[in-house]
PDB file of C-alpha atoms in Angstrom:
ATOM      1  CA  UNK A 238      58.516  -4.186  23.408  1.00  0.00           C
ATOM      2  CA  UNK A 239      58.971  -5.200  19.878  1.00  0.00           C
ATOM      3  CA  UNK A 240      57.424  -2.894  17.254  1.00  0.00           C
ATOM      4  CA  UNK A 241      55.590  -4.540  14.372  1.00  0.00           C
ATOM      5  CA  UNK A 242      56.676  -3.551  10.850  1.00  0.00           C
ATOM      6  CA  UNK A 243      55.066  -0.570   9.245  1.00  0.00           C
ATOM      7  CA  UNK A 244      54.057  -2.771   6.344  1.00  0.00           C
ATOM      8  CA  UNK A 245      52.040  -4.910   8.757  1.00  0.00           C
ATOM      9  CA  UNK A 246      50.087  -1.895  10.057  1.00  0.00           C
ATOM     10  CA  UNK A 247      49.369  -0.712   6.560  1.00  0.00           C
ATOM     11  CA  UNK A 248      47.959  -4.086   5.658  1.00  0.00           C
ATOM     12  CA  UNK A 249      45.768  -4.099   8.738  1.00  0.00           C
ATOM     13  CA  UNK A 250      44.416  -0.630   7.962  1.00  0.00           C
ATOM     14  CA  UNK A 251      43.737  -1.546   4.371  1.00  0.00           C
ATOM     15  CA  UNK A 252      41.897  -4.649   5.531  1.00  0.00           C
ATOM     16  CA  UNK A 253      39.722  -2.704   7.943  1.00  0.00           C
ATOM     17  CA  UNK A 254      38.861  -0.092   5.262  1.00  0.00           C
ATOM     18  CA  UNK A 255      38.000  -2.892   2.886  1.00  0.00           C
ATOM     19  CA  UNK A 256      35.601  -4.491   5.366  1.00  0.00           C
ATOM     20  CA  UNK A 257      34.024  -1.184   6.214  1.00  0.00           C
ATOM     21  CA  UNK A 258      33.476  -0.290   2.600  1.00  0.00           C
ATOM     22  CA  UNK A 259      31.811  -3.635   1.882  1.00  0.00           C
ATOM     23  CA  UNK A 260      29.729  -3.384   5.082  1.00  0.00           C
ATOM     24  CA  UNK A 261      28.413   0.040   4.034  1.00  0.00           C
ATOM     25  CA  UNK A 262      27.751  -1.172   0.489  1.00  0.00           C
ATOM     26  CA  UNK A 263      25.845  -4.223   1.799  1.00  0.00           C
ATOM     27  CA  UNK A 264      23.644  -2.040   3.980  1.00  0.00           C
ATOM     28  CA  UNK A 265      22.836   0.526   1.252  1.00  0.00           C
ATOM     29  CA  UNK A 266      19.094   0.953   0.686  1.00  0.00           C
ATOM     30  CA  UNK A 267      18.253   0.935  -3.016  1.00  0.00           C
ATOM     31  CA  UNK A 268      14.533   1.660  -2.618  1.00  0.00           C
ATOM     32  CA  UNK A 269      12.449   3.099   0.196  1.00  0.00           C
ATOM     33  CA  UNK A 270       8.795   1.976   0.114  1.00  0.00           C
ATOM     34  CA  UNK A 271       6.046   3.895   1.887  1.00  0.00           C
ATOM     35  CA  UNK A 272       2.572   2.578   2.623  1.00  0.00           C
ATOM     36  CA  UNK A 273      -0.507   3.131   4.725  1.00  0.00           C
ATOM     37  CA  UNK A 274      -2.574   0.899   6.954  1.00  0.00           C
ATOM     38  CA  UNK A 275      -4.935  -0.984   4.636  1.00  0.00           C
ATOM     39  CA  UNK A 276      -5.311  -4.633   5.677  1.00  0.00           C
ATOM     40  CA  UNK A 277      -4.791  -7.134   4.194  1.00  0.00           C
ATOM     41  CA  UNK A 278      -2.733  -5.312   1.583  1.00  0.00           C
ATOM     42  CA  UNK A 279      -0.443  -3.419   3.900  1.00  0.00           C
ATOM     43  CA  UNK A 280      -0.388  -3.213   7.684  1.00  0.00           C
ATOM     44  CA  UNK A 281       1.803  -3.579  10.773  1.00  0.00           C
ATOM     45  CA  UNK A 282       2.156  -6.940  12.489  1.00  0.00           C
ATOM     46  CA  UNK A 283       3.974  -5.965  15.686  1.00  0.00           C
ATOM     47  CA  UNK A 284       6.746  -3.744  14.329  1.00  0.00           C
ATOM     48  CA  UNK A 285       6.915  -5.464  10.906  1.00  0.00           C
ATOM     49  CA  UNK A 286       5.198  -4.024   7.856  1.00  0.00           C
ATOM     50  CA  UNK A 287       3.446  -6.926   6.194  1.00  0.00           C
ATOM     51  CA  UNK A 288       0.409  -7.726   4.012  1.00  0.00           C
ATOM     52  CA  UNK A 289      -0.281  -8.974   0.489  1.00  0.00           C
ATOM     53  CA  UNK A 290       1.300  -6.061  -1.394  1.00  0.00           C
ATOM     54  CA  UNK A 291       4.218  -5.821   1.116  1.00  0.00           C
ATOM     55  CA  UNK A 292       5.048  -9.497   0.641  1.00  0.00           C
ATOM     56  CA  UNK A 293       4.932  -9.124  -3.126  1.00  0.00           C
ATOM     57  CA  UNK A 294       7.276  -6.114  -3.060  1.00  0.00           C
ATOM     58  CA  UNK A 295       9.611  -7.798  -0.601  1.00  0.00           C
ATOM     59  CA  UNK A 296       9.808 -10.873  -2.803  1.00  0.00           C
ATOM     60  CA  UNK A 297      10.329  -8.705  -5.961  1.00  0.00           C
ATOM     61  CA  UNK A 298      13.167  -6.791  -4.241  1.00  0.00           C
ATOM     62  CA  UNK A 299      14.759 -10.057  -3.128  1.00  0.00           C
ATOM     63  CA  UNK A 300      14.590 -11.576  -6.613  1.00  0.00           C
ATOM     64  CA  UNK A 301      15.992  -8.356  -8.125  1.00  0.00           C
ATOM     65  CA  UNK A 302      18.838  -8.232  -5.534  1.00  0.00           C
ATOM     66  CA  UNK A 303      17.664  -4.860  -4.285  1.00  0.00           C
ATOM     67  CA  UNK A 304      17.788  -3.638  -0.666  1.00  0.00           C
ATOM     68  CA  UNK A 305      14.299  -2.241   0.077  1.00  0.00           C
ATOM     69  CA  UNK A 306      13.169  -0.504   3.263  1.00  0.00           C
ATOM     70  CA  UNK A 307       9.504  -0.404   4.302  1.00  0.00           C
ATOM     71  CA  UNK A 308       7.694   2.328   6.355  1.00  0.00           C
ATOM     72  CA  UNK A 309       4.090   2.623   7.266  1.00  0.00           C
ATOM     73  CA  UNK A 310       2.934   6.257   7.515  1.00  0.00           C
ATOM     74  CA  UNK A 311      -0.261   8.254   6.849  1.00  0.00           C
ATOM     75  CA  UNK A 312      -1.214   8.122   3.159  1.00  0.00           C
ATOM     76  CA  UNK A 313      -0.858  11.847   2.542  1.00  0.00           C
ATOM     77  CA  UNK A 314       2.758  11.730   3.904  1.00  0.00           C
ATOM     78  CA  UNK A 315       3.566   8.674   1.778  1.00  0.00           C
ATOM     79  CA  UNK A 316       2.123  10.419  -1.315  1.00  0.00           C
ATOM     80  CA  UNK A 317       4.095  13.632  -0.785  1.00  0.00           C
ATOM     81  CA  UNK A 318       7.361  11.881   0.119  1.00  0.00           C
ATOM     82  CA  UNK A 319       7.321   9.655  -2.973  1.00  0.00           C
ATOM     83  CA  UNK A 320       6.416  12.480  -5.301  1.00  0.00           C
ATOM     84  CA  UNK A 321       9.424  14.477  -4.009  1.00  0.00           C
ATOM     85  CA  UNK A 322      12.051  11.746  -3.570  1.00  0.00           C
ATOM     86  CA  UNK A 323      13.599   9.585  -6.205  1.00  0.00           C
ATOM     87  CA  UNK A 324      13.969   5.800  -5.768  1.00  0.00           C
ATOM     88  CA  UNK A 325      10.903   5.653  -3.547  1.00  0.00           C
ATOM     89  CA  UNK A 326       7.674   3.792  -3.853  1.00  0.00           C
ATOM     90  CA  UNK A 327       4.138   4.296  -2.629  1.00  0.00           C
ATOM     91  CA  UNK A 328       1.718   1.282  -2.331  1.00  0.00           C
ATOM     92  CA  UNK A 329      -0.903  -0.159  -2.629  1.00  0.00           C
ATOM     93  CA  UNK A 330      -2.060   2.537  -5.042  1.00  0.00           C
ATOM     94  CA  UNK A 331      -4.891   2.683  -7.609  1.00  0.00           C
ATOM     95  CA  UNK A 332      -3.823   3.707 -11.113  1.00  0.00           C
ATOM     96  CA  UNK A 333      -6.457   6.161 -12.117  1.00  0.00           C
ATOM     97  CA  UNK A 334      -6.377   8.845 -14.866  1.00  0.00           C
ATOM     98  CA  UNK A 335      -5.757  11.793 -12.469  1.00  0.00           C
ATOM     99  CA  UNK A 336      -2.602  10.072 -11.202  1.00  0.00           C
ATOM    100  CA  UNK A 337      -1.267   8.716 -14.494  1.00  0.00           C
ATOM    101  CA  UNK A 338       1.647  11.191 -14.880  1.00  0.00           C
ATOM    102  CA  UNK A 339       2.488  11.403 -11.143  1.00  0.00           C
ATOM    103  CA  UNK A 340       4.321   8.071 -10.837  1.00  0.00           C
ATOM    104  CA  UNK A 341       6.076   5.321 -12.773  1.00  0.00           C
ATOM    105  CA  UNK A 342       3.703   2.370 -12.413  1.00  0.00           C
ATOM    106  CA  UNK A 343       5.140  -0.997 -11.340  1.00  0.00           C
ATOM    107  CA  UNK A 344       2.668  -3.824 -11.767  1.00  0.00           C
ATOM    108  CA  UNK A 345      -0.173  -4.472 -12.126  1.00  0.00           C
ATOM    109  CA  UNK A 346      -0.667  -6.441  -8.947  1.00  0.00           C
ATOM    110  CA  UNK A 347      -4.409  -7.292  -9.019  1.00  0.00           C
ATOM    111  CA  UNK A 348      -7.700  -5.892 -10.439  1.00  0.00           C
ATOM    112  CA  UNK A 349      -9.312  -3.019  -8.553  1.00  0.00           C
ATOM    113  CA  UNK A 350     -12.983  -3.365  -7.829  1.00  0.00           C
ATOM    114  CA  UNK A 351     -14.468  -1.313  -4.998  1.00  0.00           C
ATOM    115  CA  UNK A 352     -17.890  -1.520  -3.347  1.00  0.00           C
ATOM    116  CA  UNK A 353     -20.219   0.674  -1.335  1.00  0.00           C
ATOM    117  CA  UNK A 354     -20.826  -0.860   2.071  1.00  0.00           C
ATOM    118  CA  UNK A 355     -23.581   0.520   4.396  1.00  0.00           C
ATOM    119  CA  UNK A 356     -24.600  -0.152   7.976  1.00  0.00           C
ATOM    120  CA  UNK A 357     -27.546  -2.527   8.007  1.00  0.00           C
ATOM    121  CA  UNK A 358     -29.742   0.071   9.686  1.00  0.00           C
ATOM    122  CA  UNK A 359     -29.599   2.370   6.712  1.00  0.00           C
ATOM    123  CA  UNK A 360     -28.891   0.024   3.787  1.00  0.00           C
ATOM    124  CA  UNK A 361     -32.495  -0.263   2.614  1.00  0.00           C
ATOM    125  CA  UNK A 362     -32.630   3.544   2.194  1.00  0.00           C
ATOM    126  CA  UNK A 363     -29.792   3.507  -0.303  1.00  0.00           C
ATOM    127  CA  UNK A 364     -31.044   2.295  -3.695  1.00  0.00           C
ATOM    128  CA  UNK A 365     -28.957   4.538  -6.036  1.00  0.00           C
ATOM    129  CA  UNK A 366     -25.619   6.354  -5.793  1.00  0.00           C
ATOM    130  CA  UNK A 367     -27.570   9.645  -5.511  1.00  0.00           C
ATOM    131  CA  UNK A 368     -29.053   8.485  -2.198  1.00  0.00           C
ATOM    132  CA  UNK A 369     -25.596   8.694  -0.582  1.00  0.00           C
ATOM    133  CA  UNK A 370     -25.988  12.433  -0.320  1.00  0.00           C
ATOM    134  CA  UNK A 371     -28.336  11.845   2.660  1.00  0.00           C
ATOM    135  CA  UNK A 372     -25.754   9.879   4.632  1.00  0.00           C
ATOM    136  CA  UNK A 373     -22.235  10.164   6.138  1.00  0.00           C
ATOM    137  CA  UNK A 374     -19.778   8.514   3.760  1.00  0.00           C
ATOM    138  CA  UNK A 375     -16.349   7.733   5.167  1.00  0.00           C
ATOM    139  CA  UNK A 376     -13.170   7.846   3.044  1.00  0.00           C
ATOM    140  CA  UNK A 377      -9.421   7.968   3.718  1.00  0.00           C
ATOM    141  CA  UNK A 378      -7.741  11.284   2.981  1.00  0.00           C
ATOM    142  CA  UNK A 379      -6.243  11.504  -0.585  1.00  0.00           C
ATOM    143  CA  UNK A 380      -7.277   7.948  -1.567  1.00  0.00           C
ATOM    144  CA  UNK A 381      -8.633   7.136  -5.013  1.00  0.00           C
ATOM    145  CA  UNK A 382     -12.057   6.360  -3.599  1.00  0.00           C
ATOM    146  CA  UNK A 383     -12.512  10.060  -2.784  1.00  0.00           C
ATOM    147  CA  UNK A 384     -12.102  10.888  -6.489  1.00  0.00           C
ATOM    148  CA  UNK A 385     -14.437   7.996  -7.438  1.00  0.00           C
ATOM    149  CA  UNK A 386     -17.152   9.195  -5.054  1.00  0.00           C
ATOM    150  CA  UNK A 387     -16.886  12.790  -6.290  1.00  0.00           C
ATOM    151  CA  UNK A 388     -17.033  11.673  -9.940  1.00  0.00           C
ATOM    152  CA  UNK A 389     -20.136   9.545  -9.067  1.00  0.00           C
ATOM    153  CA  UNK A 390     -21.845  12.683  -7.914  1.00  0.00           C
ATOM    154  CA  UNK A 391     -21.561  12.280  -4.112  1.00  0.00           C
ATOM    155  CA  UNK A 392     -21.417  15.856  -2.701  1.00  0.00           C
ATOM    156  CA  UNK A 393     -18.574  16.891  -0.399  1.00  0.00           C
ATOM    157  CA  UNK A 394     -21.167  17.653   2.310  1.00  0.00           C
ATOM    158  CA  UNK A 395     -21.793  13.906   2.679  1.00  0.00           C
ATOM    159  CA  UNK A 396     -18.134  12.897   2.791  1.00  0.00           C
ATOM    160  CA  UNK A 397     -16.194  12.476   6.065  1.00  0.00           C
ATOM    161  CA  UNK A 398     -12.405  12.350   5.675  1.00  0.00           C
ATOM    162  CA  UNK A 399     -10.250  10.142   7.904  1.00  0.00           C
ATOM    163  CA  UNK A 400      -6.487   9.835   8.288  1.00  0.00           C
ATOM    164  CA  UNK A 401      -6.399   6.086   8.644  1.00  0.00           C
ATOM    165  CA  UNK A 402      -8.315   2.888   8.056  1.00  0.00           C
ATOM    166  CA  UNK A 403      -8.519   2.334  11.848  1.00  0.00           C
ATOM    167  CA  UNK A 404     -10.147   5.707  12.416  1.00  0.00           C
ATOM    168  CA  UNK A 405     -12.670   5.051   9.668  1.00  0.00           C
ATOM    169  CA  UNK A 406     -13.538   1.499  10.895  1.00  0.00           C
ATOM    170  CA  UNK A 407     -13.992   2.598  14.494  1.00  0.00           C
ATOM    171  CA  UNK A 408     -16.338   5.389  13.447  1.00  0.00           C
ATOM    172  CA  UNK A 409     -18.316   2.972  11.265  1.00  0.00           C
ATOM    173  CA  UNK A 410     -18.665   0.438  14.118  1.00  0.00           C
ATOM    174  CA  UNK A 411     -19.783   3.232  16.450  1.00  0.00           C
ATOM    175  CA  UNK A 412     -22.442   4.374  13.963  1.00  0.00           C
ATOM    176  CA  UNK A 413     -20.821   7.774  13.492  1.00  0.00           C
ATOM    177  CA  UNK A 414     -20.643   7.188   9.721  1.00  0.00           C
ATOM    178  CA  UNK A 415     -23.044   5.155   7.552  1.00  0.00           C
ATOM    179  CA  UNK A 416     -21.139   4.193   4.484  1.00  0.00           C
ATOM    180  CA  UNK A 417     -17.554   3.197   3.502  1.00  0.00           C
ATOM    181  CA  UNK A 418     -15.762   2.027   0.398  1.00  0.00           C
ATOM    182  CA  UNK A 419     -13.499  -0.947   0.149  1.00  0.00           C
ATOM    183  CA  UNK A 420     -12.583  -4.029  -1.869  1.00  0.00           C
ATOM    184  CA  UNK A 421     -14.282  -7.337  -0.922  1.00  0.00           C
ATOM    185  CA  UNK A 422     -10.960  -8.649   0.484  1.00  0.00           C
ATOM    186  CA  UNK A 423     -10.263  -5.448   2.350  1.00  0.00           C
ATOM    187  CA  UNK A 424     -13.719  -5.304   3.977  1.00  0.00           C
ATOM    188  CA  UNK A 425     -13.724  -9.038   4.874  1.00  0.00           C
ATOM    189  CA  UNK A 426     -10.491  -8.480   6.848  1.00  0.00           C
ATOM    190  CA  UNK A 427     -11.763  -5.282   8.419  1.00  0.00           C
ATOM    191  CA  UNK A 428     -14.978  -6.983   9.607  1.00  0.00           C
ATOM    192  CA  UNK A 429     -12.872  -9.676  11.245  1.00  0.00           C
ATOM    193  CA  UNK A 430     -10.341  -7.331  12.750  1.00  0.00           C
ATOM    194  CA  UNK A 431     -12.818  -4.857  14.148  1.00  0.00           C
ATOM    195  CA  UNK A 432     -15.480  -7.402  15.075  1.00  0.00           C
ATOM    196  CA  UNK A 433     -18.173  -6.068  12.760  1.00  0.00           C
ATOM    197  CA  UNK A 434     -20.685  -8.932  12.266  1.00  0.00           C
ATOM    198  CA  UNK A 435     -21.961  -9.978   8.873  1.00  0.00           C
ATOM    199  CA  UNK A 436     -25.414  -8.813   9.953  1.00  0.00           C
ATOM    200  CA  UNK A 437     -24.151  -5.292  10.633  1.00  0.00           C
ATOM    201  CA  UNK A 438     -22.970  -4.409   7.192  1.00  0.00           C
ATOM    202  CA  UNK A 439     -24.455  -4.674   3.676  1.00  0.00           C
ATOM    203  CA  UNK A 440     -22.546  -4.673   0.403  1.00  0.00           C
ATOM    204  CA  UNK A 441     -24.723  -2.471  -1.824  1.00  0.00           C
ATOM    205  CA  UNK A 442     -23.264  -1.591  -5.171  1.00  0.00           C
ATOM    206  CA  UNK A 443     -20.003  -1.312  -7.154  1.00  0.00           C
ATOM    207  CA  UNK A 444     -18.308   2.066  -7.009  1.00  0.00           C
ATOM    208  CA  UNK A 445     -15.395   1.323  -9.336  1.00  0.00           C
ATOM    209  CA  UNK A 446     -14.642  -1.677 -11.603  1.00  0.00           C
ATOM    210  CA  UNK A 447     -11.745  -0.830 -13.832  1.00  0.00           C
ATOM    211  CA  UNK A 448      -7.978  -0.624 -13.747  1.00  0.00           C
ATOM    212  CA  UNK A 449      -5.681  -2.269 -11.198  1.00  0.00           C
ATOM    213  CA  UNK A 450      -3.683  -1.716  -8.051  1.00  0.00           C
ATOM    214  CA  UNK A 451       0.023  -1.034  -8.449  1.00  0.00           C
ATOM    215  CA  UNK A 452       3.283   0.117  -6.880  1.00  0.00           C
ATOM    216  CA  UNK A 453       3.875   3.774  -7.753  1.00  0.00           C
ATOM    217  CA  UNK A 454       7.483   4.879  -8.099  1.00  0.00           C
ATOM    218  CA  UNK A 455       8.872   8.370  -8.159  1.00  0.00           C
ATOM    219  CA  UNK A 456       9.151   9.572 -11.776  1.00  0.00           C
ATOM    220  CA  UNK A 457      12.826  10.611 -11.358  1.00  0.00           C
ATOM    221  CA  UNK A 458      13.848   7.234 -10.108  1.00  0.00           C
ATOM    222  CA  UNK A 459      16.833   5.295 -11.518  1.00  0.00           C
ATOM    223  CA  UNK A 460      15.621   3.574 -14.762  1.00  0.00           C
ATOM    224  CA  UNK A 461      17.688   0.479 -13.914  1.00  0.00           C
ATOM    225  CA  UNK A 462      15.904   0.107 -10.580  1.00  0.00           C
ATOM    226  CA  UNK A 463      12.533   0.507 -12.264  1.00  0.00           C
ATOM    227  CA  UNK A 464      13.372  -2.111 -14.919  1.00  0.00           C
ATOM    228  CA  UNK A 465      14.687  -4.564 -12.321  1.00  0.00           C
ATOM    229  CA  UNK A 466      11.578  -4.193 -10.148  1.00  0.00           C
ATOM    230  CA  UNK A 467       9.137  -4.502 -13.023  1.00  0.00           C
ATOM    231  CA  UNK A 468      10.877  -7.599 -14.325  1.00  0.00           C
ATOM    232  CA  UNK A 469      10.786  -9.106 -10.847  1.00  0.00           C
ATOM    233  CA  UNK A 470       7.073  -8.463 -10.423  1.00  0.00           C
ATOM    234  CA  UNK A 471       6.385  -9.928 -13.922  1.00  0.00           C
ATOM    235  CA  UNK A 472       8.392 -13.054 -12.996  1.00  0.00           C
ATOM    236  CA  UNK A 473       6.397 -13.484  -9.721  1.00  0.00           C
ATOM    237  CA  UNK A 474       3.160 -13.335 -11.710  1.00  0.00           C
ATOM    238  CA  UNK A 475       4.335 -15.807 -14.389  1.00  0.00           C
ATOM    239  CA  UNK A 476       5.308 -18.264 -11.679  1.00  0.00           C
ATOM    240  CA  UNK A 477       1.986 -17.950  -9.885  1.00  0.00           C
ATOM    241  CA  UNK A 478       3.625 -16.570  -6.768  1.00  0.00           C
ATOM    242  CA  UNK A 479       1.490 -13.432  -6.534  1.00  0.00           C
ATOM    243  CA  UNK A 480      -1.592 -15.566  -6.396  1.00  0.00           C
ATOM    244  CA  UNK A 481      -0.021 -17.791  -3.705  1.00  0.00           C
ATOM    245  CA  UNK A 482       0.661 -14.716  -1.574  1.00  0.00           C
ATOM    246  CA  UNK A 483      -2.945 -13.514  -2.034  1.00  0.00           C
ATOM    247  CA  UNK A 484      -4.231 -16.930  -0.993  1.00  0.00           C
ATOM    248  CA  UNK A 485      -2.154 -16.934   2.187  1.00  0.00           C
ATOM    249  CA  UNK A 486      -4.043 -13.827   3.396  1.00  0.00           C
ATOM    250  CA  UNK A 487      -7.501 -14.617   2.042  1.00  0.00           C
ATOM    251  CA  UNK A 488      -8.043 -18.357   2.546  1.00  0.00           C
ATOM    252  CA  UNK A 489      -9.481 -17.739   6.041  1.00  0.00           C
ATOM    253  CA  UNK A 490     -12.048 -15.422   4.526  1.00  0.00           C
TER     254      UNK A 490
END
């Protein structure tokens, strides 16, 4: 059997190492993004994380030539992970004063206006924010709406904390809670998804009408990644692509 020259084997080995190195580089994740279940902004479709904000972030990552990985987890886990881990993002997150120094803010994505929604059976008994103390008000753990409700004077005794949007909506439909907080888009999708008829729920009053929704990035993240992502989001907005993504999810509602 004829042995091949040593030079040949060296060339083969170098070639394999080159391919492996480039394969690893190509699969390197630049940013890990964590989100919760909040349709239509972020949710699972089969095994794929999707939604308005997800599609915006995915498009921004693509335009910035960044490899981004998406995971849907409970909000409190997302919050803790991103605060502790550089080059990570939490979304869709409200930029409110108590959070201002906790993240680097990428955006804005869209304005944030939230409403008080009540079951039709109790809606006529809620004329002012103070009246909420007599009812069971659902809110997702650690979300901005909890802060908003507290600042509006709703006592903790009236508030029921849930780990997910699904848990909250199921309890609302079952009549186990009376009131929830959401955006108009978010509630329209929830009513459709959980088969809550228009006659079963009443939009009562605004809870919050200031600021915007953002991507929140860990404060120790690579400044180059932050700049690339912000520039990509700005470009999507200038080109009208953010609005197009929103329309894809809301035209049916």
